[in-house]
Tab-separated table of C-alpha atoms in Angstrom:
chain	number	residue	atom	x	y	z
A	1	GLN	CA	89.236	120.658	97.594
A	2	LYS	CA	92.865	121.417	98.143
A	3	GLU	CA	93.841	123.130	101.367
A	4	VAL	CA	95.932	126.038	102.576
A	5	GLU	CA	96.998	125.787	106.193
A	6	GLN	CA	98.105	128.540	108.540
A	7	ASN	CA	98.624	128.672	112.276
A	8	SER	CA	95.745	130.770	113.600
A	9	GLY	CA	97.875	132.435	116.280
A	10	PRO	CA	97.859	134.877	117.851
A	11	LEU	CA	101.540	135.337	117.168
A	12	SER	CA	102.999	137.929	119.520
A	13	VAL	CA	106.197	139.657	118.443
A	14	PRO	CA	108.019	142.534	120.168
A	15	GLU	CA	108.228	145.810	118.286
A	16	GLY	CA	111.361	145.957	116.167
A	17	ALA	CA	111.733	142.159	115.944
A	18	ILE	CA	111.173	139.910	112.934
A	19	ALA	CA	107.726	138.355	112.554
A	20	SER	CA	107.648	135.048	110.691
A	21	LEU	CA	104.379	133.783	109.232
A	22	ASN	CA	104.078	130.368	107.654
A	23	CYS	CA	101.732	128.659	105.242
A	24	THR	CA	101.566	125.201	103.702
A	25	TYR	CA	99.475	124.150	100.728
A	26	SER	CA	98.406	120.807	99.381
A	27	ASP	CA	98.139	121.320	95.592
A	28	ARG	CA	101.586	120.464	94.290
A	29	VAL	CA	100.849	122.092	90.926
A	30	SER	CA	100.093	125.547	92.383
A	31	GLN	CA	102.104	128.313	90.731
A	32	SER	CA	100.937	131.588	92.287
A	33	PHE	CA	101.085	132.552	95.935
A	34	PHE	CA	99.897	135.667	97.726
A	35	TRP	CA	100.035	137.269	101.134
A	36	TYR	CA	97.219	139.591	102.178
A	37	ARG	CA	96.900	141.680	105.324
A	38	GLN	CA	93.486	142.236	106.861
A	39	TYR	CA	92.818	144.702	109.629
A	40	SER	CA	89.808	144.060	111.841
A	41	GLY	CA	86.648	145.167	110.076
A	42	LYS	CA	88.454	145.849	106.809
A	43	SER	CA	88.932	143.954	103.573
A	44	PRO	CA	92.161	142.130	102.673
A	45	GLU	CA	94.908	144.132	101.019
A	46	LEU	CA	97.690	142.591	98.972
A	47	ILE	CA	101.174	142.690	100.473
A	48	MET	CA	103.191	140.370	98.254
A	49	SER	CA	102.853	137.908	95.436
A	50	ILE	CA	105.469	135.269	94.633
A	51	TYR	CA	105.672	132.813	91.771
A	52	SER	CA	109.184	131.269	91.816
A	53	ASN	CA	111.198	129.444	94.407
A	54	GLY	CA	113.336	131.621	96.628
A	55	ASP	CA	112.949	134.985	98.277
A	56	LYS	CA	111.206	138.125	97.140
A	57	GLU	CA	111.761	141.322	99.073
A	58	ASP	CA	109.636	144.474	99.184
A	59	GLY	CA	110.607	146.976	101.839
A	60	ARG	CA	110.281	145.369	105.260
A	61	PHE	CA	108.513	142.338	103.795
A	62	THR	CA	110.117	139.191	102.397
A	63	ALA	CA	108.154	136.335	100.921
A	64	GLN	CA	109.825	132.936	100.701
A	65	LEU	CA	108.625	130.072	98.521
A	66	ASN	CA	109.702	126.438	98.562
A	67	LYS	CA	107.610	124.465	96.076
A	68	ALA	CA	109.309	121.158	96.889
A	69	SER	CA	108.163	121.475	100.496
A	70	GLN	CA	104.884	123.175	99.499
A	71	TYR	CA	105.647	125.961	101.896
A	72	VAL	CA	105.432	129.730	101.666
A	73	SER	CA	106.337	132.213	104.366
A	74	LEU	CA	106.275	135.932	105.033
A	75	LEU	CA	108.902	137.723	107.095
A	76	ILE	CA	108.261	141.183	108.458
A	77	ARG	CA	111.415	142.978	109.590
A	78	ASP	CA	111.437	145.782	112.151
A	79	SER	CA	107.865	144.970	113.160
A	80	GLN	CA	105.680	147.953	113.973
A	81	PRO	CA	102.439	148.139	115.992
A	82	SER	CA	100.695	149.015	112.710
A	83	ASP	CA	101.618	145.530	111.451
A	84	SER	CA	99.185	144.024	113.961
A	85	ALA	CA	96.562	142.377	111.756
A	86	THR	CA	95.490	139.026	110.356
A	87	TYR	CA	97.699	137.767	107.539
A	88	LEU	CA	96.085	135.601	104.896
A	89	CYS	CA	98.001	133.222	102.678
A	90	ALA	CA	96.385	132.532	99.296
A	91	VAL	CA	97.243	129.988	96.626
A	92	ARG	CA	96.048	129.849	93.032
A	93	GLU	CA	95.402	126.201	92.284
A	94	ARG	CA	95.572	124.226	89.070
A	95	ASP	CA	91.919	125.047	88.254
A	96	ASP	CA	92.661	128.774	88.739
A	97	LYS	CA	90.611	129.012	91.920
A	98	ILE	CA	92.286	131.032	94.653
A	99	ILE	CA	92.140	129.290	98.006
A	100	PHE	CA	92.768	131.234	101.190
A	101	GLY	CA	94.078	130.022	104.493
A	102	LYS	CA	92.129	131.038	107.575
A	103	GLY	CA	94.818	133.514	108.515
A	104	THR	CA	97.324	134.125	111.290
A	105	ARG	CA	96.614	136.868	113.806
A	106	LEU	CA	99.771	138.884	114.427
A	107	HIS	CA	100.137	141.097	117.474
A	108	ILE	CA	103.113	143.433	117.705
A	109	LEU	CA	103.911	144.265	121.314
A	110	PRO	CA	104.946	147.917	121.858
B	1	LYS	CA	92.552	155.147	89.963
B	2	ALA	CA	89.438	154.303	91.970
B	3	GLY	CA	89.397	150.993	93.778
B	4	VAL	CA	86.818	148.255	93.826
B	5	THR	CA	83.469	149.472	95.101
B	6	GLN	CA	80.685	147.418	96.605
B	7	THR	CA	77.128	148.327	97.425
B	8	PRO	CA	75.435	148.255	99.764
B	9	ARG	CA	77.985	148.196	102.589
B	10	TYR	CA	75.568	146.834	105.163
B	11	LEU	CA	72.372	144.872	104.822
B	12	ILE	CA	69.888	143.279	107.192
B	13	LYS	CA	67.477	140.684	105.841
B	14	THR	CA	65.216	138.008	107.268
B	15	ARG	CA	65.221	134.307	106.554
B	16	GLY	CA	63.621	133.371	103.273
B	17	GLN	CA	64.252	136.714	101.605
B	18	GLN	CA	66.616	137.218	98.725
B	19	VAL	CA	69.399	139.737	98.320
B	20	THR	CA	71.447	141.219	95.481
B	21	LEU	CA	74.913	142.640	96.026
B	22	SER	CA	76.790	144.774	93.537
B	23	CYS	CA	80.470	145.132	92.708
B	24	SER	CA	82.190	147.636	90.422
B	25	PRO	CA	85.752	146.580	89.586
B	26	ILE	CA	88.789	148.773	89.127
B	27	SER	CA	88.644	150.481	85.751
B	28	GLY	CA	90.069	148.189	83.100
B	29	HIS	CA	89.751	145.047	85.191
B	30	ARG	CA	87.761	142.326	83.474
B	31	SER	CA	87.754	139.625	86.107
B	32	VAL	CA	85.559	139.724	89.201
B	33	SER	CA	85.567	137.127	91.967
B	34	TRP	CA	83.243	136.818	94.925
B	35	TYR	CA	84.102	135.465	98.362
B	36	GLN	CA	82.217	134.810	101.581
B	37	GLN	CA	84.074	135.466	104.817
B	38	THR	CA	82.908	134.140	108.177
B	39	PRO	CA	84.826	133.811	111.453
B	40	GLY	CA	84.581	130.026	111.383
B	41	GLN	CA	85.289	129.255	107.734
B	42	GLY	CA	87.486	132.150	106.714
B	43	LEU	CA	87.459	133.382	103.129
B	44	GLN	CA	85.666	130.982	100.821
B	45	PHE	CA	85.526	131.305	97.053
B	46	LEU	CA	82.058	131.680	95.556
B	47	PHE	CA	82.605	132.276	91.835
B	48	GLU	CA	84.649	134.166	89.268
B	49	TYR	CA	83.462	136.008	86.182
B	50	PHE	CA	85.549	137.065	83.224
B	51	SER	CA	84.138	138.896	80.231
B	52	GLU	CA	80.567	138.128	81.316
B	53	THR	CA	81.232	134.382	81.614
B	54	GLN	CA	81.454	132.372	84.802
B	55	ARG	CA	84.952	130.875	84.747
B	56	ASN	CA	84.961	129.127	88.061
B	57	LYS	CA	82.609	128.196	90.857
B	58	GLY	CA	83.137	127.238	94.470
B	59	ASN	CA	81.256	124.720	96.540
B	60	PHE	CA	78.188	126.716	97.419
B	61	PRO	CA	74.530	125.737	96.884
B	62	GLY	CA	72.580	126.919	93.878
B	63	ARG	CA	70.948	129.634	96.004
B	64	PHE	CA	74.106	131.613	95.335
B	65	SER	CA	74.325	132.970	91.819
B	66	GLY	CA	75.996	135.790	90.011
B	67	ARG	CA	76.438	137.567	86.736
B	68	GLN	CA	78.698	140.066	85.070
B	69	PHE	CA	77.710	142.857	82.732
B	70	SER	CA	79.477	144.140	79.641
B	71	ASN	CA	81.047	146.980	81.666
B	72	SER	CA	82.556	144.327	84.006
B	73	ARG	CA	80.291	145.276	86.900
B	74	SER	CA	79.069	142.197	88.706
B	75	GLU	CA	76.169	141.234	90.894
B	76	MET	CA	75.650	138.277	93.147
B	77	ASN	CA	72.296	137.064	94.331
B	78	VAL	CA	71.386	134.885	97.269
B	79	SER	CA	67.875	133.486	97.306
B	80	THR	CA	65.975	131.991	100.232
B	81	LEU	CA	68.353	133.408	102.809
B	82	GLU	CA	69.385	131.288	105.763
B	83	LEU	CA	70.824	132.388	109.095
B	84	GLY	CA	74.164	130.859	108.071
B	85	ASP	CA	74.409	133.236	105.136
B	86	SER	CA	75.286	136.034	107.546
B	87	ALA	CA	78.792	136.985	106.496
B	88	LEU	CA	81.036	139.563	104.911
B	89	TYR	CA	80.779	139.238	101.127
B	90	LEU	CA	83.881	140.405	99.343
B	91	CYS	CA	84.387	141.153	95.710
B	92	ALA	CA	87.842	141.207	94.136
B	93	SER	CA	88.834	142.360	90.682
B	94	SER	CA	91.863	141.670	88.523
B	95	LEU	CA	93.059	142.670	85.081
B	96	GLY	CA	92.428	139.222	83.710
B	97	ASP	CA	93.541	135.675	83.780
B	98	ARG	CA	95.867	134.733	86.620
B	99	GLU	CA	96.416	138.337	87.665
B	100	THR	CA	96.594	139.662	91.215
B	101	GLN	CA	93.244	140.346	92.855
B	102	TYR	CA	92.313	143.557	94.645
B	103	PHE	CA	89.480	143.502	97.144
B	104	GLY	CA	86.587	145.864	97.656
B	105	PRO	CA	85.428	146.970	101.131
B	106	GLY	CA	82.804	144.222	101.316
B	107	THR	CA	79.107	144.001	102.067
B	108	ARG	CA	78.229	142.872	105.553
B	109	LEU	CA	75.018	140.844	105.442
B	110	LEU	CA	73.072	139.966	108.563
B	111	VAL	CA	70.227	137.474	108.248
B	112	LEU	CA	67.734	137.468	111.116
């Protein structure tokens, strides 16, 4: 099975700074990429989806995709304490299965 | 529009029993996927149903099965429960093929 790798963290970022979350994937043919946020005890909620190389911005969130390097990242600008959560990277593979990374725990320091 | 609903939310079973979990997708969504989430393994794909047909299956033993009804509601069944089946079981629905998935609140299963 193909893999999706994320640094487990915790990643500690001061309030107001930029948080940068990274993800690499092994299936070169993958076309769809997703970032989910999961608060403790809750289910994942979709933040961003990205399908083409480059940047995609939505409010304070920017997803970046580089298919040549098999790398996708999520930037969170002006980080808030409410952004403290686990961020899951997900990749839809060639067989249409969606594979999730194990997540990066993000802690925003007030 | 109502989100994905799952029942029951919490369940306690003993080894050897079986369990059935239910998922109602967002209205109009035809695809339902099931995932198991544990602290050690993260979110792992179980299976996906689309228009009552299983489209994809993860690497889980045959004790894990599912089905989808004509109204897109889905059930998953786990037979002969093992301690390792204790997990959060998440259902996600999407409009159809290759669409974004939206998760339900999950069913937390504890096997004693």
